[in-house]
Short mmCIF file of C-alpha atoms and ligand atoms in Angstrom, two decimals:
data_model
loop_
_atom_site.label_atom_id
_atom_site.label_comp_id
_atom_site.label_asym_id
_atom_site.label_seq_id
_atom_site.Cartn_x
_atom_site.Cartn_y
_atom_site.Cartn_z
CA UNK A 105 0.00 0.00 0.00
CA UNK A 106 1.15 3.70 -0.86
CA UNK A 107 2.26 5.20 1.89
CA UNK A 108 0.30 8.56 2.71
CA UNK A 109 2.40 11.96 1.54
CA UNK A 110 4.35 13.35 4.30
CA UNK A 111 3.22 17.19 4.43
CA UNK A 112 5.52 19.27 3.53
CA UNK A 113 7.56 21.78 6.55
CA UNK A 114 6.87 24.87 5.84
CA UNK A 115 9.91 26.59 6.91
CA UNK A 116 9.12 30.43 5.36
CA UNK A 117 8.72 33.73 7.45
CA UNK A 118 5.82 33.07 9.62
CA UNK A 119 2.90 35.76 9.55
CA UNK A 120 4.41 38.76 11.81
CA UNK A 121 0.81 39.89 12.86
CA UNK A 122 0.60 37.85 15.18
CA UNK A 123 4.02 39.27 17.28
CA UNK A 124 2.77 42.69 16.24
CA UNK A 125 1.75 45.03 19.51
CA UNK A 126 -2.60 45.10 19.72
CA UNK A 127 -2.48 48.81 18.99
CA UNK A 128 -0.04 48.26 15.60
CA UNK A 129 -2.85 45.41 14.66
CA UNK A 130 -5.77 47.34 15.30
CA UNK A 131 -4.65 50.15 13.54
CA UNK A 132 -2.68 48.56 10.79
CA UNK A 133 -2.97 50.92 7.92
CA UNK A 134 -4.79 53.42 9.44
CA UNK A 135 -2.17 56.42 11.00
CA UNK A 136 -2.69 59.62 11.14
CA UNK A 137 0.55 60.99 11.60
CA UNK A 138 3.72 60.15 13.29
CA UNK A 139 5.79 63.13 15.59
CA UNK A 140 9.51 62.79 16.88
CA UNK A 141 8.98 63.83 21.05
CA UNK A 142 13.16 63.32 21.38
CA UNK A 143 15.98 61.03 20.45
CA UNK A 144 15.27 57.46 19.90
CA UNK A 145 11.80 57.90 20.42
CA UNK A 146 9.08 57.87 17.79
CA UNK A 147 5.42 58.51 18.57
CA UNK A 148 2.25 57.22 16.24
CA UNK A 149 -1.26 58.20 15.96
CA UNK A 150 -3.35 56.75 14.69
CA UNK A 151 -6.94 58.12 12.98
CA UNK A 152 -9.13 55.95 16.13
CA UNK A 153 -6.73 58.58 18.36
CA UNK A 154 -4.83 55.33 19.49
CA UNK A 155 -0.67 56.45 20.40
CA UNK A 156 2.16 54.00 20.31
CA UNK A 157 5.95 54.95 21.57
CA UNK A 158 8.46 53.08 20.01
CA UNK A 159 11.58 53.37 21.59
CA UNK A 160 14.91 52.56 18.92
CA UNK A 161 18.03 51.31 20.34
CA UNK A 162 20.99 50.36 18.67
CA UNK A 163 22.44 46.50 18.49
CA UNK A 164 25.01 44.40 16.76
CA UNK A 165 23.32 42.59 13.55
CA UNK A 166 24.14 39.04 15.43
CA UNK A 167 23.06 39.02 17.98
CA UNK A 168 24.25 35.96 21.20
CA UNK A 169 21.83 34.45 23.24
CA UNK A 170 22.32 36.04 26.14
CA UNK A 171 22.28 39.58 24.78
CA UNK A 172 18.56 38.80 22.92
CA UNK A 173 17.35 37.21 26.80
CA UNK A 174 17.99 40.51 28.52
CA UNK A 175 16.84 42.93 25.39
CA UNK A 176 13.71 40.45 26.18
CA UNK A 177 13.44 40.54 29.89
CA UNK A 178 14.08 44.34 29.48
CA UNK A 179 10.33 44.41 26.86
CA UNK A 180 8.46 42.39 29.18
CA UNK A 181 9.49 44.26 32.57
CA UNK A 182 9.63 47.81 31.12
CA UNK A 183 7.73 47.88 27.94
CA UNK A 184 4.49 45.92 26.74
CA UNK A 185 6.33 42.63 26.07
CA UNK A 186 6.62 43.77 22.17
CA UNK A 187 9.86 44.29 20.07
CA UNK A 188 10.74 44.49 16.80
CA UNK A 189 14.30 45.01 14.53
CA UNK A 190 15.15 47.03 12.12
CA UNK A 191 17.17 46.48 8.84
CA UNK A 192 19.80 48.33 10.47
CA UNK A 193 19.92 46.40 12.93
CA UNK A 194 18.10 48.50 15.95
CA UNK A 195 15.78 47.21 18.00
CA UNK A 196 12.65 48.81 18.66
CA UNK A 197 10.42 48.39 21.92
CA UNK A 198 6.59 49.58 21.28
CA UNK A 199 4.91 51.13 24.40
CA UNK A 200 1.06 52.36 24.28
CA UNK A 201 1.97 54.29 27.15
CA UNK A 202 3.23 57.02 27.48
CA UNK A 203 4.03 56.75 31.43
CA UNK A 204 6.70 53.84 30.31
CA UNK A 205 9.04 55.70 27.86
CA UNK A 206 11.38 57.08 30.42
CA UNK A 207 11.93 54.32 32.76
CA UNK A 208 12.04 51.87 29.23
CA UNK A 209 15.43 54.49 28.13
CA UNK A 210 16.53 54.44 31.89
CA UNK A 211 16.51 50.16 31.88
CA UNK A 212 18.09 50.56 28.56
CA UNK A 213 20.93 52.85 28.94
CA UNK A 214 21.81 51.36 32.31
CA UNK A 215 21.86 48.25 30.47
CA UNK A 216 24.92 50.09 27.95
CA UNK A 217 22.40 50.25 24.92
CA UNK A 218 22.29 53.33 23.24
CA UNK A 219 19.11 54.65 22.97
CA UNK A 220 19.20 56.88 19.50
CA UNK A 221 19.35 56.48 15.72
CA UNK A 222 16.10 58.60 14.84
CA UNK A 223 15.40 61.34 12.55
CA UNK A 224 18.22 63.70 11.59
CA UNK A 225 21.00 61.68 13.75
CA UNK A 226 23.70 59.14 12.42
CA UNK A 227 21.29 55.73 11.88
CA UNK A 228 22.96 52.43 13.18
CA UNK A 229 25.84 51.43 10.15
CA UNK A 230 23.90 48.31 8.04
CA UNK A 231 26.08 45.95 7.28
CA UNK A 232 26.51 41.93 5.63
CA UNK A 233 28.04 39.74 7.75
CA UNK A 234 30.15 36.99 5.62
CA UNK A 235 32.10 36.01 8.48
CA UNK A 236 28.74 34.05 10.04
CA UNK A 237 27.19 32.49 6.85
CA UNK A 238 29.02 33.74 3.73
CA UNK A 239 32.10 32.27 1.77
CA UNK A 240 33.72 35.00 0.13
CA UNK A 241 34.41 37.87 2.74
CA UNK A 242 37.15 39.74 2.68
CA UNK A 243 36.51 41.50 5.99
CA UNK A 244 34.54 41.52 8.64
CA UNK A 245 32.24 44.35 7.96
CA UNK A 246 30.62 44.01 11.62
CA UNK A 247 34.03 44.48 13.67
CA UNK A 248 34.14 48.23 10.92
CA UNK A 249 30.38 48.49 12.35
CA UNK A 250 31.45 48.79 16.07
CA UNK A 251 34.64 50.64 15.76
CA UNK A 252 32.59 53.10 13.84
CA UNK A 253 29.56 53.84 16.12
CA UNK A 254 32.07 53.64 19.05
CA UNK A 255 33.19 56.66 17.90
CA UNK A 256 29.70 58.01 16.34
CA UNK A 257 27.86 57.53 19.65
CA UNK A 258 26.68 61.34 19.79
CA UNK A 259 25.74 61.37 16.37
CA UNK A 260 23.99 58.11 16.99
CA UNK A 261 22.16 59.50 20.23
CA UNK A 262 21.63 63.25 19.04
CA UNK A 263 20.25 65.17 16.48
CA UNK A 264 23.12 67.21 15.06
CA UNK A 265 22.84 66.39 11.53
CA UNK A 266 21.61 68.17 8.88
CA UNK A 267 19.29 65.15 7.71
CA UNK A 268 19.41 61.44 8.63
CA UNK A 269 22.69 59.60 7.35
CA UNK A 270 22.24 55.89 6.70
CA UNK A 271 25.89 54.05 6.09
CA UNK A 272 26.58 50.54 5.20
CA UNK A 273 29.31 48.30 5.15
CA UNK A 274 30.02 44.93 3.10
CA UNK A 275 32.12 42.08 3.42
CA UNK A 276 33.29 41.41 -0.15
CA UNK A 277 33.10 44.14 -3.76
CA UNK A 278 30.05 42.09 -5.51
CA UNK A 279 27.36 41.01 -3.69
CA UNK A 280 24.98 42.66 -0.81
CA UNK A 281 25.19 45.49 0.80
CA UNK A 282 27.33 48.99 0.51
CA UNK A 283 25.06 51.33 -1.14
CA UNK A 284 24.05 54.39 1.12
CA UNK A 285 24.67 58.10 1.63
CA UNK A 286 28.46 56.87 2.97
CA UNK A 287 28.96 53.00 2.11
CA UNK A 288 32.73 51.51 3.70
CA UNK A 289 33.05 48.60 0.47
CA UNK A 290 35.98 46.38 0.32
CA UNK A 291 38.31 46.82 -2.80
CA UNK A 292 40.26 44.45 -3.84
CA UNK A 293 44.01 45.87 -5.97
CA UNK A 294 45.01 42.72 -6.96
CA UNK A 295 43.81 39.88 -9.91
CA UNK A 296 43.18 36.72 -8.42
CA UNK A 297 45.81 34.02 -7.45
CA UNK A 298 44.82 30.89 -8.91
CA UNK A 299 45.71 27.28 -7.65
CA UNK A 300 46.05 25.65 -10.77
CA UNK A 301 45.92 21.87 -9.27
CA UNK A 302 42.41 22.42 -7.41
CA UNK A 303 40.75 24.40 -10.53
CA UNK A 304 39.58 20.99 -11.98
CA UNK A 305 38.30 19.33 -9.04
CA UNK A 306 36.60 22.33 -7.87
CA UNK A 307 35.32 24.52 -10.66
CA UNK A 308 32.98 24.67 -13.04
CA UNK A 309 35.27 26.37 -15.32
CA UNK A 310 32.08 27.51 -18.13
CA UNK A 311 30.38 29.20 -15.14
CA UNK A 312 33.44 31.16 -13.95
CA UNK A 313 34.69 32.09 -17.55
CA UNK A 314 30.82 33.64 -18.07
CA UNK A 315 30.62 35.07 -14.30
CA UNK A 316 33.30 37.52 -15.16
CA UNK A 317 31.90 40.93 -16.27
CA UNK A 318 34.85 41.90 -18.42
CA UNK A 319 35.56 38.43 -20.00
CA UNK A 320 38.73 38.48 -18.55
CA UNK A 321 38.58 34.65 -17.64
CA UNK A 322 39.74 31.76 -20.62
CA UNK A 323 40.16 28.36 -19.86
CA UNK A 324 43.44 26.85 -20.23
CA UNK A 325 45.40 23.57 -19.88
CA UNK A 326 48.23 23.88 -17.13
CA UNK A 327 50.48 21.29 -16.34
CA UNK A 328 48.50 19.16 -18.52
CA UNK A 329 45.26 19.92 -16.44
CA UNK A 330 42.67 21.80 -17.10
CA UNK A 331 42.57 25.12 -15.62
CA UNK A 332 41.97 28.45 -16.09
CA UNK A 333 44.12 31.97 -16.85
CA UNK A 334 42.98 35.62 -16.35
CA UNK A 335 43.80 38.26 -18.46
CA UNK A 336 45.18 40.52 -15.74
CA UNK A 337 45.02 43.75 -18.08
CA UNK A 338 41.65 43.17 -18.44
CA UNK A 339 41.00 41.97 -14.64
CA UNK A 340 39.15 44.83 -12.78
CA UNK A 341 39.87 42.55 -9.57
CA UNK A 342 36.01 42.42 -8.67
CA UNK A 343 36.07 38.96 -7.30
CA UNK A 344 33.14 37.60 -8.97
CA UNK A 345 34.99 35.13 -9.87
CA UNK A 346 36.10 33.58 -6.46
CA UNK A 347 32.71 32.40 -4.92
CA UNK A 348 32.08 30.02 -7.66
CA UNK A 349 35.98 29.29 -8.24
CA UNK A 350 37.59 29.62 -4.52
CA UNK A 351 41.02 28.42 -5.93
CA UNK A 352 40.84 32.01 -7.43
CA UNK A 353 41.75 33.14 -4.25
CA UNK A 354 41.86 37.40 -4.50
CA UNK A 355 41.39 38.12 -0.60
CA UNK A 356 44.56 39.35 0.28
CA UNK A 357 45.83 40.10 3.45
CA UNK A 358 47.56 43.23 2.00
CA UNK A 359 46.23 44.06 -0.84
CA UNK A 360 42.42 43.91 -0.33
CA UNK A 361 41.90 47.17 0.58
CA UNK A 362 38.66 49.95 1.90
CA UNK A 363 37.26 52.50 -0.04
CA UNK A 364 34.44 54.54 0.69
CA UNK A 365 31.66 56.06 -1.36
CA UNK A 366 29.04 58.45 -0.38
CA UNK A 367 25.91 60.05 -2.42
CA UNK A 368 24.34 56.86 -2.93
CA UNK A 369 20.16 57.36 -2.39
CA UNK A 370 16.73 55.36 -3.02
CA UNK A 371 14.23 57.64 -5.36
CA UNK A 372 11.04 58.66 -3.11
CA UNK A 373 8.27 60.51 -3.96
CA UNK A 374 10.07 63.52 -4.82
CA UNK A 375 13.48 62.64 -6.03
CA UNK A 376 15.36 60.08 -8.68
CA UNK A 377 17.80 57.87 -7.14
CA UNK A 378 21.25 59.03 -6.69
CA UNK A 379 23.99 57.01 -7.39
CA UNK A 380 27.38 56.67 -4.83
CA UNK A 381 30.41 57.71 -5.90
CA UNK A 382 34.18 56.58 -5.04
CA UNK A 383 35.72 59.02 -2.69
CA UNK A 384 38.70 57.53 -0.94
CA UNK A 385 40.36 54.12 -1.94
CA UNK A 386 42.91 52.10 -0.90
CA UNK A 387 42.39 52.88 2.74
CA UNK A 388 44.21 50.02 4.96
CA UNK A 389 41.61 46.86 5.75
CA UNK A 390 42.99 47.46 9.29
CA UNK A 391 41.51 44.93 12.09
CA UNK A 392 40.75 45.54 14.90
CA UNK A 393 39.70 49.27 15.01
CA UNK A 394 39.86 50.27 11.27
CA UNK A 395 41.41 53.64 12.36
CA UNK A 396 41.47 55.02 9.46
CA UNK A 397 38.74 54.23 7.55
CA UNK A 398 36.89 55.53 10.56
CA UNK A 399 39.24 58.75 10.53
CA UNK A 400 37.53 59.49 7.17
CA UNK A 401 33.90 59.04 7.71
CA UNK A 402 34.42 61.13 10.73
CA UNK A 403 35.94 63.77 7.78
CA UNK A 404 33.23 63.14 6.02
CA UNK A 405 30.52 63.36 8.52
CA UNK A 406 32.06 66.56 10.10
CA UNK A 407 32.21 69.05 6.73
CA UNK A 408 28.72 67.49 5.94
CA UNK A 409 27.32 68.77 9.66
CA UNK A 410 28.91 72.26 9.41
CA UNK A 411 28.26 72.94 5.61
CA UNK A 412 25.10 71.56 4.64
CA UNK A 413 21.54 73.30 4.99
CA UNK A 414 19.13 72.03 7.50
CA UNK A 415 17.65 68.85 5.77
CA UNK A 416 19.79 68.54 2.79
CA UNK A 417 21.19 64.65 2.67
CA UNK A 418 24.50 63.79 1.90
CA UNK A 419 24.10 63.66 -1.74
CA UNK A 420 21.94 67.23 -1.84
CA UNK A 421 24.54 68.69 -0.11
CA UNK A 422 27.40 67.82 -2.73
CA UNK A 423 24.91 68.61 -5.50
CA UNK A 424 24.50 72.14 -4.09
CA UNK A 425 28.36 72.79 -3.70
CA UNK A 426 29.89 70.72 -6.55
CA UNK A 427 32.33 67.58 -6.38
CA UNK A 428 35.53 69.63 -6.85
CA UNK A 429 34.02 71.56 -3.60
CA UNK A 430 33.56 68.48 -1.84
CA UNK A 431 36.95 67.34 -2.46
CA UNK A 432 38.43 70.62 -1.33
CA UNK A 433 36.00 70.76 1.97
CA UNK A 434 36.78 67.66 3.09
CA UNK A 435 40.13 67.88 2.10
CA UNK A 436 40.53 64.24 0.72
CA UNK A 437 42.90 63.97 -2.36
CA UNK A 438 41.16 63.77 -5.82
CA UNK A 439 43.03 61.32 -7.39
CA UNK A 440 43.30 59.52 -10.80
CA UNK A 441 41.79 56.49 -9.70
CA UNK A 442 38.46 58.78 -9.38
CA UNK A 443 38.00 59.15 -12.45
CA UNK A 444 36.09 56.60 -13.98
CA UNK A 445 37.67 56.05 -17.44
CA UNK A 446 36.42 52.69 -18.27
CA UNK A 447 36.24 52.54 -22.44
CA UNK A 448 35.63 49.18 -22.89
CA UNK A 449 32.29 48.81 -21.59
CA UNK A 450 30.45 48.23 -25.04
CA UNK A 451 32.82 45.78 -26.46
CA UNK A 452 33.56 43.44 -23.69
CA UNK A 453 30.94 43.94 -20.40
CA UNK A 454 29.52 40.50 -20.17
CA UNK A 455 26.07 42.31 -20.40
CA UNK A 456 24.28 38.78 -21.48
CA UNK A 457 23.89 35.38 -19.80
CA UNK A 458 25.80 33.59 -23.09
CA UNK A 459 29.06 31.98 -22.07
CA UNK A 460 32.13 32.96 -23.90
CA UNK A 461 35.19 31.13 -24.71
S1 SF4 B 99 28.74 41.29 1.25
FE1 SF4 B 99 29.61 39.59 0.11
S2 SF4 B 99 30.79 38.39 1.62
FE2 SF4 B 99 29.39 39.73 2.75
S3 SF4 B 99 27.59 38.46 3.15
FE3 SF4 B 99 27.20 39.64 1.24
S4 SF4 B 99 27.87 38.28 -0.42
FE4 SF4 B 99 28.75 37.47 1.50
S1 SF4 B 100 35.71 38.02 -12.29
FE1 SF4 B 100 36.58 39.98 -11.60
S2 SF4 B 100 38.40 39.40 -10.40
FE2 SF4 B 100 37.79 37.61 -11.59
S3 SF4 B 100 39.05 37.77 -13.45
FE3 SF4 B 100 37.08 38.75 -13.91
S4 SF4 B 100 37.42 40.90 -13.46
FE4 SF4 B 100 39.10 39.77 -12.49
#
């Protein structure tokens, strides 16, 4: 006899109404307005004249076990036993009193959270965290996370900017993350070393010849086995090519590098998006504190505060006053490597999914 079907796990995002705070249910959809009473704290009302508090503190992206118990026990003693995180990693506590804001910051802050990261303050770095579950970092974009806000804690906490400034951070050139109005990206200098005896036991050398967007990438027979070769004058040192190919090896101790972009903005209902643009490269990858890749965000962040107009972002700002103003403000070198020169685009961009050989 057949055996009866097993039914299948369903192992998706389960429905987040039901962890959503009463008021947030009842009045899904239906807010009037939202107000900013101070720092960290938002306020919503809704059209039925229902309020909610939600009160934003700032976390690591990973959180350990013990850390996520007491941000717990500190919802259900202080707040309404209701939290939620952001995608930049804060978490938010949602009170539909108003009585329980201050002793929720008190709990918090004696707790060393940082209670902070709303409207026109520094927002909580995003950031990818290869170390944990990827297989192509080349740093660890979470340890540049918390030497950064270590020293951004009053931009964090205040509001002292002239708009909101979102960063982000990624672990490798390619993939997710590092697109913001300041995004810390690695940058890798070098081609890729490749380990010519592992290529054929590893690779699947037709995806890896069509994953490179500059068809740099032929196959070739070395020491009688197949392999691969890049063209390195071609090579823009991307690294697409190591996840699928990890003999490629181009993380480098020395010669991955930082750079940093800023500019980079979603469209909303009154603007186009804004693309990033390179503004220091080659900065050390510099464990444990990233001095000075911090040292220039801080540059960045501190021209941006004095010279902008109330509410201008990053990227209004240096529309206003000009690149070459920018440059000479902030008083990082303009460089050849910022200028983006790249001819070849039309001719050899691997701008199709055909595999070349
Ligand atoms: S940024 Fe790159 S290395 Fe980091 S998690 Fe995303 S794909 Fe992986
Ligand atoms: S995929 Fe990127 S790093 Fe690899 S060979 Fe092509 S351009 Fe160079």
């Amino acid at each position: 006899m057949a055996q009866e079907m097993r039914s299948p796990i369903e192992s998706g995002c389960p429905d987040g109404f039901q962890y959503m705070h009463p008021v947030m249910r009842r009045n899904y959809g239906q807010w009037a307005y939202h107000e900013d009473p101070q720092p960290g704290v938002l306020l919503h009302v809704a059209h039925s004249g229902d309020k909610i508090w939600t009160v934003r503190a700032g976390t690591q992206r990973i959180l350990d076990l013990f850390t996520l118990r007491e941000l717990c026990d500190i919802g259900d003693k202080y707040g309404d036993g209701y939290i939620h995180f952001t995608i930049r990693s804060n978490i938010e506590y949602l009170v539909a009193d108003e009585s329980k804001v201050a002793p929720l910051i008190k709990a918090l802050t004696d707790a060393g959270y940082i209670v902070g990261g709303t409207r026109n303050s520094v927002a909580m770095l995003s950031h990818t965290q290869g170390w944990l579950h990827c297989d192509i970092p080349g740093t660890d974009a979470s340890g540049v996370v918390k030497s950064m806000m270590d020293e951004l804690i009053d931009e964090f906490k205040g509001w002292n900017m002239p708009n909101r400034v979102h960063m982000t951070t990624s672990c490798c050139q390619i993939n997710c993350g590092g697109q913001g109005d300041i995004a810390i990206n690695v940058q890798h200098t070098k081609p890729p070393k490749i380990n010519h005896d592992l290529v054929s036991n590893v690779c699947e050398r037709p995806s890896v010849v069509a994953r490179c967007p500059v068809a740099a990438i032929r196959p070739a027979l070395v020491n009688g086995k197949p392999s691969l070769e890049v063209d390195e004058k071609k090579c823009i040192c991307c690294g697409a090519c190591y996840p699928p190919c990890p003999p490629m090896q181009i993380n480098d101790a020395e010669h991955s590098k930082l750079s940093i972009w800023v500019g980079g903005n979603h469209s909303n209902a009154r603007s186009k998006p804004t693309f990033q643009k390179l503004v220091a490269s080659g900065i050390p990858n510099n464990p444990p504190r990233w001095p000075e890749a911090t040292a220039v965000v801080k540059k960045i962040l501190k021209t941006y505060k004095e010279d902008a107009k109330d509410w201008e972002r990053i990227n209004d700002w240096i529309e206003r006053i000009g690149w070459p103003r920018f440059f000479e403000k902030t008083g990082l070198p303009f460089t050849k490597y910022h200028i983006d020169n790249w001819r070849g685009a039309r001719a050899s961009l691997n701008a199709s999914t055909h595999i070349r050989f």
